PDB file of C-alpha atoms in Angstrom:
ATOM      1  CA  UNK A 818     -73.154 -28.756  -6.536  1.00 38.00           C
ATOM      2  CA  UNK A 819     -75.252 -31.050  -3.530  1.00 44.00           C
ATOM      3  CA  UNK A 820     -76.443 -28.716  -0.897  1.00 57.00           C
ATOM      4  CA  UNK A 821     -74.799 -29.540   2.199  1.00 76.00           C
ATOM      5  CA  UNK A 822     -77.652 -30.484   4.645  1.00 83.00           C
ATOM      6  CA  UNK A 823     -76.142 -28.339   7.910  1.00 85.00           C
ATOM      7  CA  UNK A 824     -75.715 -25.300   5.498  1.00 82.00           C
ATOM      8  CA  UNK A 825     -79.231 -25.386   4.311  1.00 82.00           C
ATOM      9  CA  UNK A 826     -80.174 -25.772   8.033  1.00 87.00           C
ATOM     10  CA  UNK A 827     -78.092 -22.629   9.075  1.00 83.00           C
ATOM     11  CA  UNK A 828     -79.189 -20.689   6.004  1.00 81.00           C
ATOM     12  CA  UNK A 829     -83.087 -20.965   6.739  1.00 83.00           C
ATOM     13  CA  UNK A 830     -82.569 -20.636  10.374  1.00 85.00           C
ATOM     14  CA  UNK A 831     -83.897 -17.292  10.752  1.00 81.00           C
ATOM     15  CA  UNK A 832     -87.251 -18.019   8.975  1.00 82.00           C
ATOM     16  CA  UNK A 833     -88.087 -20.944  10.908  1.00 89.00           C
ATOM     17  CA  UNK A 834     -91.144 -21.186  13.715  1.00 91.00           C
ATOM     18  CA  UNK A 835     -90.040 -21.886  17.334  1.00 92.00           C
ATOM     19  CA  UNK A 836     -90.810 -25.936  17.074  1.00 92.00           C
ATOM     20  CA  UNK A 837     -88.790 -25.850  13.818  1.00 92.00           C
ATOM     21  CA  UNK A 838     -85.802 -24.324  15.420  1.00 92.00           C
ATOM     22  CA  UNK A 839     -86.083 -26.743  17.920  1.00 92.00           C
ATOM     23  CA  UNK A 840     -85.855 -29.870  15.442  1.00 94.00           C
ATOM     24  CA  UNK A 841     -83.040 -27.806  13.464  1.00 92.00           C
ATOM     25  CA  UNK A 842     -81.123 -27.289  16.836  1.00 92.00           C
ATOM     26  CA  UNK A 843     -81.244 -31.175  17.579  1.00 92.00           C
ATOM     27  CA  UNK A 844     -79.882 -31.790  14.316  1.00 92.00           C
ATOM     28  CA  UNK A 845     -77.220 -29.309  14.291  1.00 90.00           C
ATOM     29  CA  UNK A 846     -76.140 -29.773  17.899  1.00 89.00           C
ATOM     30  CA  UNK A 847     -76.288 -33.967  17.977  1.00 90.00           C
ATOM     31  CA  UNK A 848     -76.183 -35.203  14.271  1.00 88.00           C
ATOM     32  CA  UNK A 849     -75.100 -38.711  15.344  1.00 87.00           C
ATOM     33  CA  UNK A 850     -77.885 -39.147  17.777  1.00 88.00           C
ATOM     34  CA  UNK A 851     -80.382 -37.958  15.272  1.00 90.00           C
ATOM     35  CA  UNK A 852     -79.254 -40.619  13.065  1.00 87.00           C
ATOM     36  CA  UNK A 853     -80.037 -43.317  15.524  1.00 86.00           C
ATOM     37  CA  UNK A 854     -83.659 -42.146  16.703  1.00 87.00           C
ATOM     38  CA  UNK A 855     -87.339 -42.995  14.865  1.00 89.00           C
ATOM     39  CA  UNK A 856     -89.739 -40.392  14.386  1.00 89.00           C
ATOM     40  CA  UNK A 857     -91.367 -41.585  17.613  1.00 89.00           C
ATOM     41  CA  UNK A 858     -88.553 -41.045  19.419  1.00 89.00           C
ATOM     42  CA  UNK A 859     -87.039 -37.495  18.083  1.00 91.00           C
ATOM     43  CA  UNK A 860     -91.145 -36.633  18.650  1.00 91.00           C
ATOM     44  CA  UNK A 861     -91.117 -37.493  22.301  1.00 90.00           C
ATOM     45  CA  UNK A 862     -87.259 -36.133  22.960  1.00 89.00           C
ATOM     46  CA  UNK A 863     -88.137 -32.790  21.478  1.00 91.00           C
ATOM     47  CA  UNK A 864     -91.487 -32.619  22.322  1.00 90.00           C
ATOM     48  CA  UNK A 865     -93.032 -31.630  19.113  1.00 91.00           C
ATOM     49  CA  UNK A 866     -95.318 -33.852  16.857  1.00 92.00           C
ATOM     50  CA  UNK A 867     -94.719 -36.282  14.627  1.00 91.00           C
ATOM     51  CA  UNK A 868     -96.677 -34.417  11.749  1.00 90.00           C
ATOM     52  CA  UNK A 869     -94.002 -31.351  12.608  1.00 92.00           C
ATOM     53  CA  UNK A 870     -90.948 -33.342  12.026  1.00 92.00           C
ATOM     54  CA  UNK A 871     -92.614 -34.568   8.769  1.00 89.00           C
ATOM     55  CA  UNK A 872     -93.489 -31.153   7.507  1.00 91.00           C
ATOM     56  CA  UNK A 873     -89.999 -29.816   8.795  1.00 91.00           C
ATOM     57  CA  UNK A 874     -88.793 -32.451   6.442  1.00 88.00           C
ATOM     58  CA  UNK A 875     -90.643 -31.506   3.557  1.00 87.00           C
ATOM     59  CA  UNK A 876     -90.799 -27.624   3.694  1.00 88.00           C
ATOM     60  CA  UNK A 877     -86.938 -27.383   4.102  1.00 86.00           C
ATOM     61  CA  UNK A 878     -85.722 -30.658   1.931  1.00 85.00           C
ATOM     62  CA  UNK A 879     -88.547 -31.642  -0.171  1.00 82.00           C
ATOM     63  CA  UNK A 880     -88.256 -35.438   1.482  1.00 85.00           C
ATOM     64  CA  UNK A 881     -89.404 -37.507   4.320  1.00 85.00           C
ATOM     65  CA  UNK A 882     -87.857 -38.325   7.550  1.00 87.00           C
ATOM     66  CA  UNK A 883     -85.930 -41.478   6.246  1.00 82.00           C
ATOM     67  CA  UNK A 884     -84.272 -39.531   3.471  1.00 81.00           C
ATOM     68  CA  UNK A 885     -83.588 -36.354   5.701  1.00 86.00           C
ATOM     69  CA  UNK A 886     -81.713 -38.897   7.878  1.00 84.00           C
ATOM     70  CA  UNK A 887     -79.595 -40.013   4.749  1.00 77.00           C
ATOM     71  CA  UNK A 888     -79.411 -36.284   3.817  1.00 81.00           C
ATOM     72  CA  UNK A 889     -77.424 -35.967   7.525  1.00 84.00           C
ATOM     73  CA  UNK A 890     -75.436 -38.784   7.231  1.00 81.00           C
ATOM     74  CA  UNK A 891     -74.098 -37.679   3.857  1.00 77.00           C
ATOM     75  CA  UNK A 892     -73.420 -34.170   5.610  1.00 76.00           C
ATOM     76  CA  UNK A 893     -71.130 -35.751   8.565  1.00 75.00           C
ATOM     77  CA  UNK A 894     -67.623 -34.755   6.998  1.00 54.00           C
ATOM     78  CA  UNK A 895     -65.108 -32.713   8.860  1.00 50.00           C
ATOM     79  CA  UNK A 896     -65.742 -29.512   9.206  1.00 47.00           C
ATOM     80  CA  UNK A 897     -63.951 -26.820   6.950  1.00 46.00           C
ATOM     81  CA  UNK A 898     -64.801 -23.377   8.551  1.00 49.00           C
ATOM     82  CA  UNK A 899     -61.982 -21.656   9.675  1.00 47.00           C
ATOM     83  CA  UNK A 900     -62.376 -19.382  13.463  1.00 53.00           C
ATOM     84  CA  UNK A 901     -62.035 -15.800  12.634  1.00 50.00           C
ATOM     85  CA  UNK A 902     -59.343 -14.177  14.652  1.00 52.00           C
ATOM     86  CA  UNK A 903     -59.997 -12.078  17.509  1.00 55.00           C
ATOM     87  CA  UNK A 904     -60.139  -8.262  16.215  1.00 51.00           C
ATOM     88  CA  UNK A 905     -58.096  -5.645  18.068  1.00 53.00           C
ATOM     89  CA  UNK A 906     -59.163  -2.370  17.720  1.00 55.00           C
ATOM     90  CA  UNK A 907     -55.778  -0.860  16.623  1.00 55.00           C
ATOM     91  CA  UNK A 908     -55.557  -3.593  13.942  1.00 74.00           C
ATOM     92  CA  UNK A 909     -56.917  -2.947  10.462  1.00 76.00           C
ATOM     93  CA  UNK A 910     -55.419  -5.592   8.666  1.00 77.00           C
ATOM     94  CA  UNK A 911     -56.915  -8.034  11.048  1.00 77.00           C
ATOM     95  CA  UNK A 912     -60.436  -6.778  10.430  1.00 75.00           C
ATOM     96  CA  UNK A 913     -59.406  -6.965   6.830  1.00 78.00           C
ATOM     97  CA  UNK A 914     -58.237 -10.571   7.380  1.00 78.00           C
ATOM     98  CA  UNK A 915     -61.914 -11.467   9.294  1.00 77.00           C
ATOM     99  CA  UNK A 916     -63.453  -9.905   6.344  1.00 78.00           C
ATOM    100  CA  UNK A 917     -61.910 -12.414   3.850  1.00 81.00           C
ATOM    101  CA  UNK A 918     -62.572 -15.039   5.578  1.00 79.00           C
ATOM    102  CA  UNK A 919     -66.588 -14.414   6.321  1.00 78.00           C
ATOM    103  CA  UNK A 920     -67.098 -13.131   2.803  1.00 82.00           C
ATOM    104  CA  UNK A 921     -65.590 -16.486   1.606  1.00 84.00           C
ATOM    105  CA  UNK A 922     -67.741 -18.260   4.423  1.00 82.00           C
ATOM    106  CA  UNK A 923     -70.569 -16.212   2.139  1.00 84.00           C
ATOM    107  CA  UNK A 924     -69.685 -16.913  -0.809  1.00 89.00           C
ATOM    108  CA  UNK A 925     -69.402 -20.855  -0.131  1.00 88.00           C
ATOM    109  CA  UNK A 926     -72.942 -20.835   1.626  1.00 87.00           C
ATOM    110  CA  UNK A 927     -74.491 -18.918  -1.194  1.00 90.00           C
ATOM    111  CA  UNK A 928     -73.154 -21.186  -4.043  1.00 91.00           C
ATOM    112  CA  UNK A 929     -74.392 -24.182  -1.712  1.00 88.00           C
ATOM    113  CA  UNK A 930     -77.857 -23.181  -1.328  1.00 89.00           C
ATOM    114  CA  UNK A 931     -78.255 -22.256  -4.920  1.00 93.00           C
ATOM    115  CA  UNK A 932     -79.668 -24.709  -7.108  1.00 92.00           C
ATOM    116  CA  UNK A 933     -78.070 -25.192 -10.826  1.00 94.00           C
ATOM    117  CA  UNK A 934     -81.158 -25.664 -13.010  1.00 94.00           C
ATOM    118  CA  UNK A 935     -82.568 -22.184 -11.490  1.00 95.00           C
ATOM    119  CA  UNK A 936     -79.487 -20.669 -12.024  1.00 95.00           C
ATOM    120  CA  UNK A 937     -79.336 -21.320 -15.847  1.00 94.00           C
ATOM    121  CA  UNK A 938     -83.407 -21.023 -16.282  1.00 95.00           C
ATOM    122  CA  UNK A 939     -82.678 -17.200 -14.604  1.00 96.00           C
ATOM    123  CA  UNK A 940     -79.857 -16.639 -17.308  1.00 95.00           C
ATOM    124  CA  UNK A 941     -82.272 -17.911 -19.897  1.00 94.00           C
ATOM    125  CA  UNK A 942     -84.757 -15.550 -18.833  1.00 95.00           C
ATOM    126  CA  UNK A 943     -82.708 -12.842 -19.356  1.00 95.00           C
ATOM    127  CA  UNK A 944     -81.539 -13.218 -22.439  1.00 93.00           C
ATOM    128  CA  UNK A 945     -85.072 -14.023 -23.503  1.00 93.00           C
ATOM    129  CA  UNK A 946     -86.779 -10.857 -22.464  1.00 95.00           C
ATOM    130  CA  UNK A 947     -87.063  -7.800 -24.732  1.00 94.00           C
ATOM    131  CA  UNK A 948     -87.061  -5.364 -21.287  1.00 95.00           C
ATOM    132  CA  UNK A 949     -86.035  -5.780 -18.076  1.00 97.00           C
ATOM    133  CA  UNK A 950     -86.835  -4.022 -15.104  1.00 97.00           C
ATOM    134  CA  UNK A 951     -84.908  -4.354 -11.750  1.00 97.00           C
ATOM    135  CA  UNK A 952     -86.114  -3.327  -8.584  1.00 97.00           C
ATOM    136  CA  UNK A 953     -84.241  -2.602  -5.192  1.00 93.00           C
ATOM    137  CA  UNK A 954     -84.745  -0.150  -2.498  1.00 89.00           C
ATOM    138  CA  UNK A 955     -82.549   0.752   0.368  1.00 84.00           C
ATOM    139  CA  UNK A 956     -79.423  -1.437   0.829  1.00 85.00           C
ATOM    140  CA  UNK A 957     -80.791  -4.241  -2.196  1.00 91.00           C
ATOM    141  CA  UNK A 958     -80.750  -0.789  -4.505  1.00 91.00           C
ATOM    142  CA  UNK A 959     -76.791  -0.781  -4.839  1.00 92.00           C
ATOM    143  CA  UNK A 960     -77.059  -4.584  -5.691  1.00 94.00           C
ATOM    144  CA  UNK A 961     -79.949  -3.674  -8.461  1.00 94.00           C
ATOM    145  CA  UNK A 962     -78.147  -0.871  -9.695  1.00 94.00           C
ATOM    146  CA  UNK A 963     -74.965  -2.815 -10.095  1.00 95.00           C
ATOM    147  CA  UNK A 964     -76.656  -5.394 -12.258  1.00 96.00           C
ATOM    148  CA  UNK A 965     -78.619  -2.843 -14.321  1.00 96.00           C
ATOM    149  CA  UNK A 966     -75.170  -1.330 -15.314  1.00 94.00           C
ATOM    150  CA  UNK A 967     -73.784  -4.912 -16.148  1.00 94.00           C
ATOM    151  CA  UNK A 968     -76.551  -5.796 -17.908  1.00 94.00           C
ATOM    152  CA  UNK A 969     -76.117  -2.537 -20.311  1.00 92.00           C
ATOM    153  CA  UNK A 970     -72.625  -3.160 -20.656  1.00 88.00           C
ATOM    154  CA  UNK A 971     -73.468  -6.653 -22.083  1.00 89.00           C
ATOM    155  CA  UNK A 972     -76.131  -4.836 -24.775  1.00 87.00           C
ATOM    156  CA  UNK A 973     -78.905  -6.220 -22.810  1.00 91.00           C
ATOM    157  CA  UNK A 974     -81.868  -3.940 -22.318  1.00 89.00           C
ATOM    158  CA  UNK A 975     -82.212  -3.116 -18.500  1.00 95.00           C
ATOM    159  CA  UNK A 976     -83.824  -0.547 -16.594  1.00 95.00           C
ATOM    160  CA  UNK A 977     -83.154   0.121 -12.843  1.00 94.00           C
ATOM    161  CA  UNK A 978     -85.766   1.405 -10.835  1.00 93.00           C
ATOM    162  CA  UNK A 979     -85.147   2.606  -7.133  1.00 88.00           C
ATOM    163  CA  UNK A 980     -88.284   4.835  -6.516  1.00 89.00           C
ATOM    164  CA  UNK A 981     -91.025   2.682  -4.858  1.00 86.00           C
ATOM    165  CA  UNK A 982     -93.912   4.596  -6.853  1.00 90.00           C
ATOM    166  CA  UNK A 983     -92.056   4.209  -9.740  1.00 93.00           C
ATOM    167  CA  UNK A 984     -91.815   0.478  -9.512  1.00 94.00           C
ATOM    168  CA  UNK A 985     -95.733  -0.105  -9.685  1.00 94.00           C
ATOM    169  CA  UNK A 986     -95.617   2.452 -12.509  1.00 95.00           C
ATOM    170  CA  UNK A 987     -92.779   0.179 -14.300  1.00 95.00           C
ATOM    171  CA  UNK A 988     -94.925  -2.977 -13.559  1.00 96.00           C
ATOM    172  CA  UNK A 989     -98.002  -1.526 -15.080  1.00 96.00           C
ATOM    173  CA  UNK A 990     -96.100  -1.173 -18.370  1.00 96.00           C
ATOM    174  CA  UNK A 991     -94.852  -4.489 -18.734  1.00 96.00           C
ATOM    175  CA  UNK A 992     -95.993  -7.398 -20.805  1.00 96.00           C
ATOM    176  CA  UNK A 993     -95.410 -11.166 -21.687  1.00 96.00           C
ATOM    177  CA  UNK A 994     -92.014  -9.916 -23.060  1.00 95.00           C
ATOM    178  CA  UNK A 995     -90.512  -8.312 -20.014  1.00 96.00           C
ATOM    179  CA  UNK A 996     -88.927  -9.457 -17.096  1.00 97.00           C
ATOM    180  CA  UNK A 997     -88.452  -8.057 -13.506  1.00 97.00           C
ATOM    181  CA  UNK A 998     -85.552  -8.935 -11.480  1.00 97.00           C
ATOM    182  CA  UNK A 999     -86.833  -8.109  -7.739  1.00 97.00           C
ATOM    183  CA  UNK A1000     -83.643  -7.694  -5.349  1.00 96.00           C
ATOM    184  CA  UNK A1001     -84.842  -7.746  -1.885  1.00 94.00           C
ATOM    185  CA  UNK A1002     -82.857  -9.285   1.318  1.00 91.00           C
ATOM    186  CA  UNK A1003     -85.809  -9.910   3.390  1.00 89.00           C
ATOM    187  CA  UNK A1004     -88.117 -10.447   0.856  1.00 92.00           C
ATOM    188  CA  UNK A1005     -90.828  -8.434   2.786  1.00 91.00           C
ATOM    189  CA  UNK A1006     -90.357  -4.883   1.435  1.00 90.00           C
ATOM    190  CA  UNK A1007     -94.044  -4.172   0.793  1.00 91.00           C
ATOM    191  CA  UNK A1008     -93.257  -1.655  -2.285  1.00 91.00           C
ATOM    192  CA  UNK A1009     -91.369  -4.527  -4.005  1.00 94.00           C
ATOM    193  CA  UNK A1010     -94.133  -7.143  -3.595  1.00 95.00           C
ATOM    194  CA  UNK A1011     -96.986  -4.832  -4.867  1.00 95.00           C
ATOM    195  CA  UNK A1012     -95.090  -4.075  -7.834  1.00 96.00           C
ATOM    196  CA  UNK A1013     -94.239  -7.668  -8.750  1.00 97.00           C
ATOM    197  CA  UNK A1014     -97.891  -8.873  -8.168  1.00 96.00           C
ATOM    198  CA  UNK A1015     -98.702  -5.812 -10.769  1.00 97.00           C
ATOM    199  CA  UNK A1016     -95.939  -7.106 -13.329  1.00 97.00           C
ATOM    200  CA  UNK A1017     -97.259 -10.801 -13.000  1.00 96.00           C
ATOM    201  CA  UNK A1018    -101.013  -9.767 -13.556  1.00 96.00           C
ATOM    202  CA  UNK A1019     -99.426  -8.377 -16.872  1.00 96.00           C
ATOM    203  CA  UNK A1020     -97.736 -11.613 -17.676  1.00 96.00           C
ATOM    204  CA  UNK A1021     -94.143 -10.318 -17.332  1.00 97.00           C
ATOM    205  CA  UNK A1022     -91.528 -12.954 -15.514  1.00 97.00           C
ATOM    206  CA  UNK A1023     -90.326 -12.509 -12.452  1.00 97.00           C
ATOM    207  CA  UNK A1024     -86.836 -13.480 -10.580  1.00 97.00           C
ATOM    208  CA  UNK A1025     -86.016 -12.354  -7.193  1.00 97.00           C
ATOM    209  CA  UNK A1026     -82.719 -12.703  -5.333  1.00 97.00           C
ATOM    210  CA  UNK A1027     -83.356 -12.958  -1.635  1.00 94.00           C
ATOM    211  CA  UNK A1028     -81.951 -14.512   1.492  1.00 90.00           C
ATOM    212  CA  UNK A1029     -85.341 -15.857   2.419  1.00 89.00           C
ATOM    213  CA  UNK A1030     -86.217 -18.688   0.344  1.00 90.00           C
ATOM    214  CA  UNK A1031     -90.208 -18.618   2.374  1.00 89.00           C
ATOM    215  CA  UNK A1032     -90.653 -14.850   2.045  1.00 91.00           C
ATOM    216  CA  UNK A1033     -93.891 -13.450   0.087  1.00 93.00           C
ATOM    217  CA  UNK A1034     -91.559 -12.182  -2.370  1.00 96.00           C
ATOM    218  CA  UNK A1035     -89.960 -15.822  -3.175  1.00 94.00           C
ATOM    219  CA  UNK A1036     -93.623 -17.234  -3.012  1.00 94.00           C
ATOM    220  CA  UNK A1037     -94.835 -15.191  -5.870  1.00 96.00           C
ATOM    221  CA  UNK A1038     -91.573 -15.092  -8.123  1.00 97.00           C
ATOM    222  CA  UNK A1039     -90.884 -17.546 -11.007  1.00 97.00           C
ATOM    223  CA  UNK A1040     -87.788 -18.174 -10.118  1.00 96.00           C
ATOM    224  CA  UNK A1041     -85.923 -17.636  -7.059  1.00 96.00           C
ATOM    225  CA  UNK A1042     -82.364 -16.845  -6.384  1.00 96.00           C
ATOM    226  CA  UNK A1043     -80.344 -16.954  -3.051  1.00 94.00           C
ATOM    227  CA  UNK A1044     -77.933 -14.713  -1.300  1.00 92.00           C
ATOM    228  CA  UNK A1045     -76.407 -16.377   2.427  1.00 86.00           C
ATOM    229  CA  UNK A1046     -78.454 -14.730   5.186  1.00 81.00           C
ATOM    230  CA  UNK A1047     -76.162 -12.523   8.069  1.00 72.00           C
ATOM    231  CA  UNK A1048     -75.948 -14.489  11.106  1.00 63.00           C
ATOM    232  CA  UNK A1049     -75.260 -13.030  14.873  1.00 50.00           C
ATOM    233  CA  UNK A1050     -71.450 -13.312  13.945  1.00 50.00           C
ATOM    234  CA  UNK A1051     -71.546 -11.669  10.322  1.00 49.00           C
ATOM    235  CA  UNK A1052     -71.231  -8.219   8.981  1.00 51.00           C
ATOM    236  CA  UNK A1053     -74.855  -7.949   8.758  1.00 60.00           C
ATOM    237  CA  UNK A1054     -75.995  -5.708   5.820  1.00 69.00           C
ATOM    238  CA  UNK A1055     -72.419  -5.687   4.417  1.00 76.00           C
ATOM    239  CA  UNK A1056     -71.854  -9.335   3.922  1.00 79.00           C
ATOM    240  CA  UNK A1057     -75.624  -9.587   2.638  1.00 85.00           C
ATOM    241  CA  UNK A1058     -74.721  -7.063   0.085  1.00 88.00           C
ATOM    242  CA  UNK A1059     -71.708  -8.986  -1.140  1.00 89.00           C
ATOM    243  CA  UNK A1060     -72.961 -12.347  -1.285  1.00 91.00           C
ATOM    244  CA  UNK A1061     -75.974 -10.438  -3.464  1.00 94.00           C
ATOM    245  CA  UNK A1062     -73.170  -8.859  -5.743  1.00 94.00           C
ATOM    246  CA  UNK A1063     -71.671 -12.619  -5.671  1.00 94.00           C
ATOM    247  CA  UNK A1064     -74.653 -14.089  -7.377  1.00 96.00           C
ATOM    248  CA  UNK A1065     -74.962 -11.055  -9.980  1.00 96.00           C
ATOM    249  CA  UNK A1066     -71.348 -11.150 -10.942  1.00 95.00           C
ATOM    250  CA  UNK A1067     -71.563 -15.059 -11.419  1.00 95.00           C
ATOM    251  CA  UNK A1068     -74.684 -14.544 -13.717  1.00 95.00           C
ATOM    252  CA  UNK A1069     -72.765 -12.002 -15.719  1.00 94.00           C
ATOM    253  CA  UNK A1070     -69.803 -14.239 -16.239  1.00 93.00           C
ATOM    254  CA  UNK A1071     -72.189 -16.809 -17.529  1.00 93.00           C
ATOM    255  CA  UNK A1072     -74.183 -14.380 -19.483  1.00 93.00           C
ATOM    256  CA  UNK A1073     -70.609 -13.596 -21.432  1.00 88.00           C
ATOM    257  CA  UNK A1074     -69.842 -16.807 -21.874  1.00 89.00           C
ATOM    258  CA  UNK A1075     -73.200 -17.697 -23.522  1.00 88.00           C
ATOM    259  CA  UNK A1076     -73.481 -14.895 -25.744  1.00 86.00           C
ATOM    260  CA  UNK A1077     -69.994 -14.961 -26.667  1.00 80.00           C
ATOM    261  CA  UNK A1078     -70.687 -19.014 -27.650  1.00 82.00           C
ATOM    262  CA  UNK A1079     -73.864 -18.032 -29.600  1.00 75.00           C
ATOM    263  CA  UNK A1080     -72.168 -15.226 -31.201  1.00 70.00           C
ATOM    264  CA  UNK A1081     -68.492 -15.487 -31.531  1.00 64.00           C
ATOM    265  CA  UNK A1082     -68.423 -11.535 -33.334  1.00 63.00           C
ATOM    266  CA  UNK A1083     -70.160 -10.442 -30.475  1.00 59.00           C
ATOM    267  CA  UNK A1084     -66.812 -10.579 -28.130  1.00 55.00           C
ATOM    268  CA  UNK A1085     -65.144  -8.095 -30.511  1.00 61.00           C
ATOM    269  CA  UNK A1086     -68.217  -5.688 -30.519  1.00 61.00           C
ATOM    270  CA  UNK A1087     -68.263  -5.712 -26.454  1.00 60.00           C
ATOM    271  CA  UNK A1088     -64.696  -5.468 -26.159  1.00 59.00           C
ATOM    272  CA  UNK A1089     -65.068  -2.425 -28.571  1.00 62.00           C
ATOM    273  CA  UNK A1090     -67.828  -1.006 -26.469  1.00 56.00           C
ATOM    274  CA  UNK A1091     -65.901  -1.580 -22.645  1.00 58.00           C
ATOM    275  CA  UNK A1092     -62.713   0.046 -24.248  1.00 58.00           C
ATOM    276  CA  UNK A1093     -64.437   3.189 -25.951  1.00 59.00           C
ATOM    277  CA  UNK A1094     -66.808   3.806 -22.997  1.00 55.00           C
ATOM    278  CA  UNK A1095     -64.235   3.383 -20.167  1.00 53.00           C
ATOM    279  CA  UNK A1096     -66.217   0.663 -18.669  1.00 49.00           C
ATOM    280  CA  UNK A1097     -63.361  -0.820 -16.797  1.00 49.00           C
ATOM    281  CA  UNK A1098     -62.369   2.210 -14.961  1.00 50.00           C
TER     282      UNK A1098
END
């Protein structure tokens, strides 16, 4: 799926500098007018340098100013966003409906901001690795634990490491046959970053799952999987966790398909294992 330029801008907005936000605000607020301006006119309009505009286009869209205008034009389609209903304190079902609508939006954004090639490559890394260590602390620890459990259920060797000291110990024992999957919403958890650095020094592969594609963790990872970041109206941690689990469940579903295609007998083995160990409970 092609990334929608407006979805991409909203997903990256929290990580933009003041100058970058000025450019993004203009595109989001006046996309039709943006299409009519030259770079010099936009520079004068928003009081930012032409170099900043060029850097903005290359950083967030890997293209030049003219190509960015084409992407904006392609993204000018009627909005499918559904406004959330007002929540009354006594209406629990209204809260439930609000969560359904917000979660759907987060799932759609998460789907759009991820690259199909990166997702497929992540699956192949998982299948090729002899050992997988999954790091996640605080709220991201819930997602890390879930991923570990689901990989083990598929017969894939995986370990979940939550203790920050043990993350570094784990990383020091990995080699080129190992894989780290680091989960950090912010991508700035120092203990996770330190452990990933150690793993890379030992030539282990690194996948990360984060909301911030420009974070320190993303920059040192081999491949970056993205979950939609929270906005001011969202449920914050809750919706971030749901987006992480959405990515994880999607990877697991694809892994199951690949494993069954490569080894049809694996389907029966997994089914018997799941039934005998009450995995579905």
